[in-house]
Coordinates of C-alpha atoms and ligand atoms in Angstrom, one line a residue:
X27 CA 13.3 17.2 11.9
X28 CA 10.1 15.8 11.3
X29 CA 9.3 12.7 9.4
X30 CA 5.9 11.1 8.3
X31 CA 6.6 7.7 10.0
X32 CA 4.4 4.6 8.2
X33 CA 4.8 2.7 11.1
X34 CA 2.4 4.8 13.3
X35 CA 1.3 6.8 10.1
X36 CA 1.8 10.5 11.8
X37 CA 4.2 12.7 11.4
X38 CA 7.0 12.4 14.1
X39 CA 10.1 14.4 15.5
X40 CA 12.9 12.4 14.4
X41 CA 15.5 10.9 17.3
X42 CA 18.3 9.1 16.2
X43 CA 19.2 5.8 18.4
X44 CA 23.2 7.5 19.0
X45 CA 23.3 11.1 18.8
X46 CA 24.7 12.5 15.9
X47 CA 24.4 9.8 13.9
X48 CA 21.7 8.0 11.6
X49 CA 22.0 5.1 10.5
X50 CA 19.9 4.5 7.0
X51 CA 19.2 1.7 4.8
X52 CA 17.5 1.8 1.4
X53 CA 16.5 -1.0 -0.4
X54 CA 18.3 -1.3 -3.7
X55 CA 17.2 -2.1 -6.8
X56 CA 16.5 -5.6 -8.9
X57 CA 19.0 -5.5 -11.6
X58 CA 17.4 -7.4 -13.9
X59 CA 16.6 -4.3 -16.4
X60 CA 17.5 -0.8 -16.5
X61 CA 15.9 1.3 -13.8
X62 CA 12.6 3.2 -15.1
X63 CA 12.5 6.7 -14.1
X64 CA 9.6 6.0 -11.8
X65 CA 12.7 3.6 -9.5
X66 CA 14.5 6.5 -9.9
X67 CA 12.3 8.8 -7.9
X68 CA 11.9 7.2 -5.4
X69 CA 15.9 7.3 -5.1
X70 CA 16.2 11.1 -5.7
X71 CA 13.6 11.2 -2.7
X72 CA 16.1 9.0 -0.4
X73 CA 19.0 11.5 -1.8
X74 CA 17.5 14.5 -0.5
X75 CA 16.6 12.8 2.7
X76 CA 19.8 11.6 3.6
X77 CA 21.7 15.0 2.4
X78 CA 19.0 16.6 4.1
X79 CA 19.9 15.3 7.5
X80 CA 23.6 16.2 6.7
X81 CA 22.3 19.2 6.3
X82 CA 20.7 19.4 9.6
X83 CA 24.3 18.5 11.2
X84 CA 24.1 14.4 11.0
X85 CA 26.2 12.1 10.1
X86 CA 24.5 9.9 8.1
X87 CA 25.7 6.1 7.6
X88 CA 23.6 4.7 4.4
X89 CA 24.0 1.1 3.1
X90 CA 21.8 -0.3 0.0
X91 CA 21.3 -3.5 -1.5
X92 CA 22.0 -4.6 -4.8
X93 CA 18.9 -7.3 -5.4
X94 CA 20.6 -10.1 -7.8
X95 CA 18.7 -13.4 -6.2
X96 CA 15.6 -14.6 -4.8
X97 CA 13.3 -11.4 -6.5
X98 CA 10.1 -13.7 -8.6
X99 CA 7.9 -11.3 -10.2
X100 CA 5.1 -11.4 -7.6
X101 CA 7.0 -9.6 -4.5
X102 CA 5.7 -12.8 -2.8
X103 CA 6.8 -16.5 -3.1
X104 CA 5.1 -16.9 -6.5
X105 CA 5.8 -15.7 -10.2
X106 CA 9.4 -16.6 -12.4
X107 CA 12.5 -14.9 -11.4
X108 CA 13.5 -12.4 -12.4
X109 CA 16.8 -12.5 -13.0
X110 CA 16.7 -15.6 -14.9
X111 CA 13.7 -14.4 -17.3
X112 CA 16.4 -11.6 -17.8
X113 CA 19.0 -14.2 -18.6
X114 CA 16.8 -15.9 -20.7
X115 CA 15.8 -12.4 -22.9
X116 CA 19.5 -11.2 -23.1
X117 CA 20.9 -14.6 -23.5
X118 CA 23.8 -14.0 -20.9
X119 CA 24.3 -15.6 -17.5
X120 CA 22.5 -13.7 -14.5
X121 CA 26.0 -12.7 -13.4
X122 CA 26.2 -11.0 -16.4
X123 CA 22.7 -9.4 -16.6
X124 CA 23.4 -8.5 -12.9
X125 CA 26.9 -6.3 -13.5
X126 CA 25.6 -5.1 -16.2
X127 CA 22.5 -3.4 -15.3
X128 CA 24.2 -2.4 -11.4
X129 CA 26.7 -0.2 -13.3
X130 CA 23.5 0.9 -15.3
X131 CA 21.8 2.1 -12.5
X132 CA 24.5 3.9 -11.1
X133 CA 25.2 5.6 -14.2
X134 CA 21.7 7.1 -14.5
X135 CA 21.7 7.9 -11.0
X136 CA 25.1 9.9 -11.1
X137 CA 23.4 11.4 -14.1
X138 CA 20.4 12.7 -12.0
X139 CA 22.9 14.1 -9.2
X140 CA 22.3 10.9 -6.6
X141 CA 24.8 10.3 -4.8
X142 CA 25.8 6.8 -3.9
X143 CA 25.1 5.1 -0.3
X144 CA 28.6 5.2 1.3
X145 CA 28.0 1.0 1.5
X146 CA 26.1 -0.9 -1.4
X147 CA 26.6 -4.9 -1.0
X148 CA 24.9 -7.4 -3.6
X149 CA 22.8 -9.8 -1.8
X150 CA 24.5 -12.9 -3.7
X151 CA 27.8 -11.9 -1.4
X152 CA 26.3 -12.3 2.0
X153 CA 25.1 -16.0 1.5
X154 CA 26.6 -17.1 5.3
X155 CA 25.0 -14.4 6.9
X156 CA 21.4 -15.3 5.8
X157 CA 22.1 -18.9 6.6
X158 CA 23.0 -18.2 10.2
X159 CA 19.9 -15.7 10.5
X160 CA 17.6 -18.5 9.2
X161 CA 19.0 -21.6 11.4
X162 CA 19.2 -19.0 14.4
X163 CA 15.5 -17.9 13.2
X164 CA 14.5 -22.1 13.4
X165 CA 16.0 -23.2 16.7
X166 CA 14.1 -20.1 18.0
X167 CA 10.6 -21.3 16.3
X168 CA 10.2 -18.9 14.1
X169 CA 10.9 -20.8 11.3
X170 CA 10.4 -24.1 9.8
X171 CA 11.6 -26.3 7.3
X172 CA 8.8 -27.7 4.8
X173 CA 8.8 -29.7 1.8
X174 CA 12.8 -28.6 1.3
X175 CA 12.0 -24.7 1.9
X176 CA 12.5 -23.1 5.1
X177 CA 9.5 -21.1 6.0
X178 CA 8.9 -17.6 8.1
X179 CA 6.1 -18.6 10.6
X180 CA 4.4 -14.8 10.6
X181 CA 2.0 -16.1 13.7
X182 CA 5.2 -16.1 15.7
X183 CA 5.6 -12.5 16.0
X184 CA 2.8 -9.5 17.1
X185 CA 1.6 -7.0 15.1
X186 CA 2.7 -8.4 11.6
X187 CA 0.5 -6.1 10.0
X188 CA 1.3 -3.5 11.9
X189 CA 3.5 -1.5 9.2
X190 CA 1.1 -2.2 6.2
X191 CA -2.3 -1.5 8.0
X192 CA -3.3 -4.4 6.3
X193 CA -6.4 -6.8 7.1
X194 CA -5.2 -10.4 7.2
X195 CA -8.7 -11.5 6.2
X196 CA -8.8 -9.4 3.0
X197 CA -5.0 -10.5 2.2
X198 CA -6.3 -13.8 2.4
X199 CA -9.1 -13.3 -0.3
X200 CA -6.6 -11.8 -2.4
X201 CA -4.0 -14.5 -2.6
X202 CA -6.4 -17.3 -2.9
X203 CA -7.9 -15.7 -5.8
X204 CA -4.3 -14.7 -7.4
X205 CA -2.4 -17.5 -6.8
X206 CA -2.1 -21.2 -5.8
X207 CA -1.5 -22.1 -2.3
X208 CA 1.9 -23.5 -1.5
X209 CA 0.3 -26.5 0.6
X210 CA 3.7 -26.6 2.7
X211 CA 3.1 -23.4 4.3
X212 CA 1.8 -23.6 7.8
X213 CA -0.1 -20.1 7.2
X214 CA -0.9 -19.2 3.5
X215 CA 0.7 -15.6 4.8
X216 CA 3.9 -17.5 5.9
X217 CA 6.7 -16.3 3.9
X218 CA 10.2 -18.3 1.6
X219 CA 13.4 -17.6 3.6
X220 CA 15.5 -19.9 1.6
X221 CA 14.4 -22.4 -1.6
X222 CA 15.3 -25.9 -2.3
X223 CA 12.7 -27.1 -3.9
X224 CA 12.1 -25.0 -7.0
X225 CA 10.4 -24.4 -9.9
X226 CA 13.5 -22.9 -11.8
X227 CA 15.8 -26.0 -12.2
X228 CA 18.2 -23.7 -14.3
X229 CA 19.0 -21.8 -11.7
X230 CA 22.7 -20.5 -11.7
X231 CA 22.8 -18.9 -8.1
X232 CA 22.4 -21.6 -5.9
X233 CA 24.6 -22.5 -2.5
X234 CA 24.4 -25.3 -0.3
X235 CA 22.9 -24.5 2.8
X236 CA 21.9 -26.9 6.1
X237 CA 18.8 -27.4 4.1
X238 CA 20.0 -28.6 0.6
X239 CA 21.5 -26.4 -2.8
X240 CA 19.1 -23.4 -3.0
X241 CA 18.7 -19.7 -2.9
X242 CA 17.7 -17.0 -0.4
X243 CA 14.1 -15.2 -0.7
X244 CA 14.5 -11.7 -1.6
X245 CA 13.4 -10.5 2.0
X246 CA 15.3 -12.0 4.1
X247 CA 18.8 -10.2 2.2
X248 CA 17.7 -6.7 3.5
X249 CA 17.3 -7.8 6.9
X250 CA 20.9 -9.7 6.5
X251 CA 22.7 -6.7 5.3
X252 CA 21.3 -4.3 7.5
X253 CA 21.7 -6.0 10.3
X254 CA 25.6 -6.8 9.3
X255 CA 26.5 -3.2 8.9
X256 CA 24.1 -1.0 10.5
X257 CA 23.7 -3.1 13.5
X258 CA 21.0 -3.7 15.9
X259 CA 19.2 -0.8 15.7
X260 CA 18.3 0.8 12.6
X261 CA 17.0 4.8 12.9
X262 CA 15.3 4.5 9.0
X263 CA 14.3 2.4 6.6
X264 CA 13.1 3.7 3.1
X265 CA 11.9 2.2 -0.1
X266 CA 9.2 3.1 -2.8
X267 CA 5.2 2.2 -1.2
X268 CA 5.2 -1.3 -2.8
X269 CA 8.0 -2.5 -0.9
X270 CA 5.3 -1.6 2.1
X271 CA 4.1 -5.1 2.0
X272 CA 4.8 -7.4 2.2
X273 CA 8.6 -6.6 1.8
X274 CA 9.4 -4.3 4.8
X275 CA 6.5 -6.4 6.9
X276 CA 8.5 -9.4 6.3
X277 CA 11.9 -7.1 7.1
X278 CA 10.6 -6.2 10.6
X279 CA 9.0 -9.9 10.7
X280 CA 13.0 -11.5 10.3
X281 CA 14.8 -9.1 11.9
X282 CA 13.2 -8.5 15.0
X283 CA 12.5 -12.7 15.4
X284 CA 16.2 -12.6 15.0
X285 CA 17.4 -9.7 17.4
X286 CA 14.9 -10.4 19.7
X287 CA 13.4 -6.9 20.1
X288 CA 12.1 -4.1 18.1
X289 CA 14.4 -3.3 15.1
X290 CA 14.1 0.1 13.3
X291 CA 12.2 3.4 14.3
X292 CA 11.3 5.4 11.3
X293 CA 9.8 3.8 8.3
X294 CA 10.3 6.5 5.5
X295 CA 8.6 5.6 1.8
X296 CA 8.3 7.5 -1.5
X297 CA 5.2 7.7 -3.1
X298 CA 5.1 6.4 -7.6
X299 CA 5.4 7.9 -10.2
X300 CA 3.0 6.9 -12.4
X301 CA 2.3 7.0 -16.5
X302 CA -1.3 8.3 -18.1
X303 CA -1.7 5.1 -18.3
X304 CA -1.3 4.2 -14.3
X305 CA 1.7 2.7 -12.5
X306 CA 5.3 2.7 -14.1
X307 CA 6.4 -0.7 -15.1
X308 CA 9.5 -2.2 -16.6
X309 CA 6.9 -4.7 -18.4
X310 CA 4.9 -2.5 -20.3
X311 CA 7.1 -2.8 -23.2
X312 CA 9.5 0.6 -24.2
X313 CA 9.8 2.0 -20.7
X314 CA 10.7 5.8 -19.1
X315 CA 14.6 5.9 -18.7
X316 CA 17.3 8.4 -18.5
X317 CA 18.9 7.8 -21.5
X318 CA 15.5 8.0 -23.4
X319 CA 15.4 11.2 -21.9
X320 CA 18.7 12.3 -22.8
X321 CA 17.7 10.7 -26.7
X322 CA 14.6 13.0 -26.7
X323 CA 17.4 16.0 -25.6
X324 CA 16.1 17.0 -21.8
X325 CA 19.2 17.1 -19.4
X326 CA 18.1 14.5 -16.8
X327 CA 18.8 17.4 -13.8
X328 CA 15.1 18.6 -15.5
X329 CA 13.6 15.1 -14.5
X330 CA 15.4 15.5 -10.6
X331 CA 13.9 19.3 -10.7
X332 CA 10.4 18.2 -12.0
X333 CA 10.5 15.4 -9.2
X334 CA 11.4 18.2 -6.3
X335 CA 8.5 19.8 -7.1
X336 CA 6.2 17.8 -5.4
X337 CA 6.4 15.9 -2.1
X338 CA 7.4 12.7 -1.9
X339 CA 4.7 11.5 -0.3
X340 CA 2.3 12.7 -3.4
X341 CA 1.9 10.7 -6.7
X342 CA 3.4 12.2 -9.8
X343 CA 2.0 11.4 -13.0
X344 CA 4.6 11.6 -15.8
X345 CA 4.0 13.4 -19.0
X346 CA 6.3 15.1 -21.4
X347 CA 4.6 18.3 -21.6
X348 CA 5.1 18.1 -17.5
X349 CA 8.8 17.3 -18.3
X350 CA 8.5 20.2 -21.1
X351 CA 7.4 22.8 -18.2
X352 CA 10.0 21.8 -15.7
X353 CA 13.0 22.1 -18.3
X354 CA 12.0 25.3 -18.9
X355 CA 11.5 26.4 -15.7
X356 CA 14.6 24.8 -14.7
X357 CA 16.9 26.0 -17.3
X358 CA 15.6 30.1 -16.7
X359 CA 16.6 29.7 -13.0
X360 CA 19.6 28.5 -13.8
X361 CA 19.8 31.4 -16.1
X362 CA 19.3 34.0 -13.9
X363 CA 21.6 32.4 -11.3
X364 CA 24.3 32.6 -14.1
X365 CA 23.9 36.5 -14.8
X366 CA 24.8 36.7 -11.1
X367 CA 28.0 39.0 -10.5
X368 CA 30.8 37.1 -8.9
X369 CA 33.0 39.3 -7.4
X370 CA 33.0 38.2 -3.3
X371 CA 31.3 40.6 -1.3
X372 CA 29.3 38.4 1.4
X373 CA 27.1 40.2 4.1
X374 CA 26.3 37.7 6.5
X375 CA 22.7 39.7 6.7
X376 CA 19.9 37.4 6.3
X377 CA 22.4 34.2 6.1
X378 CA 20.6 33.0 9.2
X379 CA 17.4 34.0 8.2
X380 CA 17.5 32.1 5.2
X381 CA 19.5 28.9 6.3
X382 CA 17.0 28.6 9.2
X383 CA 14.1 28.5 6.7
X384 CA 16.2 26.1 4.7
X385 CA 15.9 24.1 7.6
X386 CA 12.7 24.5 8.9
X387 CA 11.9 23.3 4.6
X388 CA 13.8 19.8 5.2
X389 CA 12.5 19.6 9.1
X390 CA 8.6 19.8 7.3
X391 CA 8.6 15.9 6.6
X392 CA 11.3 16.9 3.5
X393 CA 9.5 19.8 1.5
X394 CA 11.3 20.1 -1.5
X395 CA 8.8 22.4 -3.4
X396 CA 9.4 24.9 -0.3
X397 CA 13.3 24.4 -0.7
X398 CA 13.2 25.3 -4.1
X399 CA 10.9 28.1 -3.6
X400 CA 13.7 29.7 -1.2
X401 CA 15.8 29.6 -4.0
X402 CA 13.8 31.9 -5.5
X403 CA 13.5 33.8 -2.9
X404 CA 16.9 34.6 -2.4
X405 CA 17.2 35.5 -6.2
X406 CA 14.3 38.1 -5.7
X407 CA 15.6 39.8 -2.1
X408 CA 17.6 42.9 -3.2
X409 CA 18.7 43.3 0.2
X410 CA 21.4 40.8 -0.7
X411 CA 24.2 41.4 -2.7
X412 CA 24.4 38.7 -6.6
X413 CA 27.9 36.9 -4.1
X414 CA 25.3 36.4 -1.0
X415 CA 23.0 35.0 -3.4
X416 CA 25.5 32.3 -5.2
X417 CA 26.6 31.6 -1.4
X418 CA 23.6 30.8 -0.5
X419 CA 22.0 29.0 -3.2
X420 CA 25.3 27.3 -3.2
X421 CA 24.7 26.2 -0.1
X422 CA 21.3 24.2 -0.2
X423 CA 22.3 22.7 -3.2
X424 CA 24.0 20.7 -1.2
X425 CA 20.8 19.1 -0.6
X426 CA 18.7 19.8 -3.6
X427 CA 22.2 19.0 -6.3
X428 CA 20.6 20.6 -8.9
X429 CA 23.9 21.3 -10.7
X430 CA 22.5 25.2 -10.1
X431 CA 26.1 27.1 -10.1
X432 CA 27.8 26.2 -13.1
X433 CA 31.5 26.2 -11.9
X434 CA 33.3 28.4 -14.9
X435 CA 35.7 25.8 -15.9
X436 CA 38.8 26.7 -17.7
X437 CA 39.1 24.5 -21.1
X438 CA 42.2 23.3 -22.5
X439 CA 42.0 24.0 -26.4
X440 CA 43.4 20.1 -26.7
X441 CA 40.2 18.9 -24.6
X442 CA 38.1 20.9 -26.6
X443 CA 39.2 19.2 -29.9
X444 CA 38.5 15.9 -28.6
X445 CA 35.4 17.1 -27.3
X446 CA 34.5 18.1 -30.8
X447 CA 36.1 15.3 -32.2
X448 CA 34.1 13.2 -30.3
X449 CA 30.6 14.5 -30.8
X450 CA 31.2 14.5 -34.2
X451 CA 31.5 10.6 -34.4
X452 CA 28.6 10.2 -32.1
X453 CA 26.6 12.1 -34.9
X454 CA 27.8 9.8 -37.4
X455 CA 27.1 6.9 -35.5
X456 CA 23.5 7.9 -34.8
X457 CA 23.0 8.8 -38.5
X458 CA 24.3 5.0 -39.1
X459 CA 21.9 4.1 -36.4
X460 CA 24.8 2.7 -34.2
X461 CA 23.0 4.1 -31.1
X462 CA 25.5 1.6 -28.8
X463 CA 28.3 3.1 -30.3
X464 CA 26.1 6.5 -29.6
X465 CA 25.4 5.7 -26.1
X466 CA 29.5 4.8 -25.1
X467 CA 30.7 7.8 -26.8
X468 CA 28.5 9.7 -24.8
X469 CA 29.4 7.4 -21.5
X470 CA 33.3 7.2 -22.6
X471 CA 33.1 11.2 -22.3
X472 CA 30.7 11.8 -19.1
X473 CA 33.6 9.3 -17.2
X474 CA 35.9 12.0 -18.5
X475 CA 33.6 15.3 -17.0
X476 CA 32.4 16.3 -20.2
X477 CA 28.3 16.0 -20.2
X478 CA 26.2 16.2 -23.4
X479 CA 23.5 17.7 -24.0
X480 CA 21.4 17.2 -26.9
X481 CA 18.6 19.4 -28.1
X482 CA 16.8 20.1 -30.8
X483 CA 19.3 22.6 -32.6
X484 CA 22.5 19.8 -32.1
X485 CA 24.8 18.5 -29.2
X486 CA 26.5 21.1 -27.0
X487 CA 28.7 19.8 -23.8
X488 CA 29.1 21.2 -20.2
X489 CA 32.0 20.5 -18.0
X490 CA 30.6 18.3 -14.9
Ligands
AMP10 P1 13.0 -2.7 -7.9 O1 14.2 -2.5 -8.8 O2 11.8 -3.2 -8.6 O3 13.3 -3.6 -6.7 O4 12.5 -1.3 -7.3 C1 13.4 -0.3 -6.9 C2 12.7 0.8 -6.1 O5 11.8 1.5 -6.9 C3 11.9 0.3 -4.9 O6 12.2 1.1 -3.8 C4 10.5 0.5 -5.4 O7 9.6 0.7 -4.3 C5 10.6 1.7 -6.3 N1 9.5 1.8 -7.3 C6 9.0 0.9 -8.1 N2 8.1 1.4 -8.9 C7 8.0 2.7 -8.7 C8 7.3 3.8 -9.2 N3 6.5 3.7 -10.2 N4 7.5 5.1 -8.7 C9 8.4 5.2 -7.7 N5 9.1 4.2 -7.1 C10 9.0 3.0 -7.6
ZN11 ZN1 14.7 -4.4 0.9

């Protein structure tokens, strides 16, 4: 495989540390507000990587991190939290806000057909393990306590810009001008590993630590879990472009001050989506979600389809007539695959051929446009037979999970009642403008297999 690398900014053949196996980690979101649809790309473009190396015959380990602490809204030391603006809006405790919008996320994403890291850890669970990072980090001189915080000392280690690209004299512009200088940093690019001294006195995470009660920076958790269950040596690391820098610069900065030698090989990231009106943002008042797309009747699988048509490593820009053309292109394929005839009669002619291309398509630094387009091409090649077809369309959805064979599920006429019974209610409660009651008989049913899907001539339901 081959894999644009930000770290040396080429495209690079892909070695795994051990081999067979990759070990992945993807940073998680902040759950502080439901995931906009621009987070989510950038998570559909981590599924089809790591399905994609399955595909390729690895195993892959994945971990994520659920963000609940330490996040402010400038991805530096600066801003409010975000969890406790959250708290403060919703009027619930962060540990609320933070269950709350996790099995969100995970909702939406089962919805668009990710599938979820075989490890997720919340960062507020792994307290001891940052702590013993950080005082291991200070003994060695990396770090330093200040003014109650303890500080990352980024003049300790070489090539901190390395990852980014970045000029340390133009960063330097920039944050003067943004912000105020935290006085008690040695370098004004010196980074928070773990806050005592804080602006948010109403803080409800807070631990006691060698340094006094406080809270972990939102870097230093990635590095913590990583390193915990992935180990030394980590073969990728993936996130959206923003968490570039200085997130994954202070990753590398932490981990590799703490293991003492270089830490992960392949720096993978997605590129934004973006609205007409620029960059996706949860603050821009009524943002992109899935379930706004489900209200406005598209079947989220058009979003993941619309996303797999470009390469991750392009901008998207997000309209609805773009979502429009995808649907519909989405929905005809899936069409035609249905009028395929089902009765088994596989010829292993071209299986190879086509596999291989499958291949080559995810070994292309992940070209999902040219894995879909192979779809096609099977469907046009008469030398196949409609069973060699499903088989193999069948088979690199695996990757692409595009829901694109409909399994013909038998349907008890009891279920099918309820079904009816159900969506009949939800009707009644959107014409009472109950939309929560709306949105968990629509949940209450998708936990029991049955998906709705709302258009503009009523609700129908699929079996999932
Ligand atoms: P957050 O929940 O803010 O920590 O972000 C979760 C993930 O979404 C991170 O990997 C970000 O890099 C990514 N992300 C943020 N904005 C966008 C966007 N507009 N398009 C694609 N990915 C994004
Ligand atoms: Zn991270």
């Amino acid at each position: 495989m081959n894999i644009y690398n930000t770290l040396t900014k080429k495209i690079e053949k892909f070695t795994p540390n051990e081999e067979g196996l990759v070990r992945m980690y993807t940073c998680g979101p902040t759950v502080y507000h439901y995931a906009h649809i621009g987070n989510l790309r950038t998570y559909i473009f981590e599924d089809i990587l790591e399905k994609g190396l399955e595909y390729l015959g690895y195993n892959v380990l994945r971990v994520m991190n659920i963000t609940d602490v330490g996040h402010l809204t400038s991805d530096a030391d600066d801003g409010d939290d975000k969890m406790l603006l959250a708290s403060a809006r919703e009027k619930k405790t962060v540990y609320e806000i933070a269950e709350h919008y996790t099995n969100e996320f995970f909702k939406d994403a089962a919805k668009l057909n990710v599938r979820k890291p075989s490890i997720v850890e919340k960062a507020s669970d792994h307290i001891d393990t940052y702590i013993n990072m950080i005082q291991k980090m200070i003994d060695d001189g990396y770090a330093y306590l200040s003014n109650g915080n303890v500080y990352f000392d980024i003049t300790r280690v070489n090539d901190y810009y390395l990852l980014s690209g970045k000029n340390p004299d133009d960063l330097m512009i920039g944050v003067r001008e943004t912000v105020e200088e935290d006085t008690h940093k040695r370098n004004p690019g010196d980074f928070v590993l773990w806050f005592t001294t804080s602006k948010f006195e109403n803080q409800d995470m807070k631990w006691d630590s060698p340094w006094g009660i406080g809270y972990p920076g939102w870097h230093i958790e990635c590095s913590g879990i990583s390193g915990k269950y992935l180990g030394e040596y980590l073969d990728i690391h993936c996130g959206g472009i923003d968490n570039i820098f200085p997130h994954h610069t202070n990753e590398i900065a932490q981990s590799e001050a703490y293991f003492g030698h270089k830490w992960c090989n392949y720096w993978v990231h997605g590129e934004h989506l973006n609205d007409q009106s620029g960059k996706m943002s949860k603050s821009k008042g009524e943002f992109l979600t899935v379930s706004l797309l489900e209200e406005k009747g598209y079947n989220p699988l058009s979003y993941r389809y619309f996303c797999l048509n470009s390469h991750y490593r392009n901008q998207l820009t997000f309209s609805w007539e773009a979502l429009d053309s995808a649907e519909n292109a989405y929905n005809k394929l899936r069409n035609k695959i249905k009028l395929l005839d089902r009765t088994p009669n596989l010829s292993d002619k071209k299986l190879d051929y086509y596999q291989d291309k499958f291949k080559d398509a995810i070994g292309n630094d992940l070209n999902t446009s040219s894995m879909i387009t192979l779809v096609y091409d099977v469907l046009k090649d008469d030398e196949l037979s409609d069973f060699t077809k499903l088989y193999l369309i069948d088979d690199f959805d695996k990757v692409l999970s595009l829901g694109l064979i409909a399994e013909e599920k038998e349907i008890s006429s009891e279920l099918e009642e309820m079904i009816m019974v159900k969506i009949e209610e939800r009707n009644l409660a959107k014409k009472n403008k109950d939309f929560a009651l709306a949105d968990n008989i629509r949940d209450e049913l998708f936990q029991k297999g049955v998906k709705l899907i709302d258009s503009r001539d009523g609700t129908t339901y699929e079996l999932i």
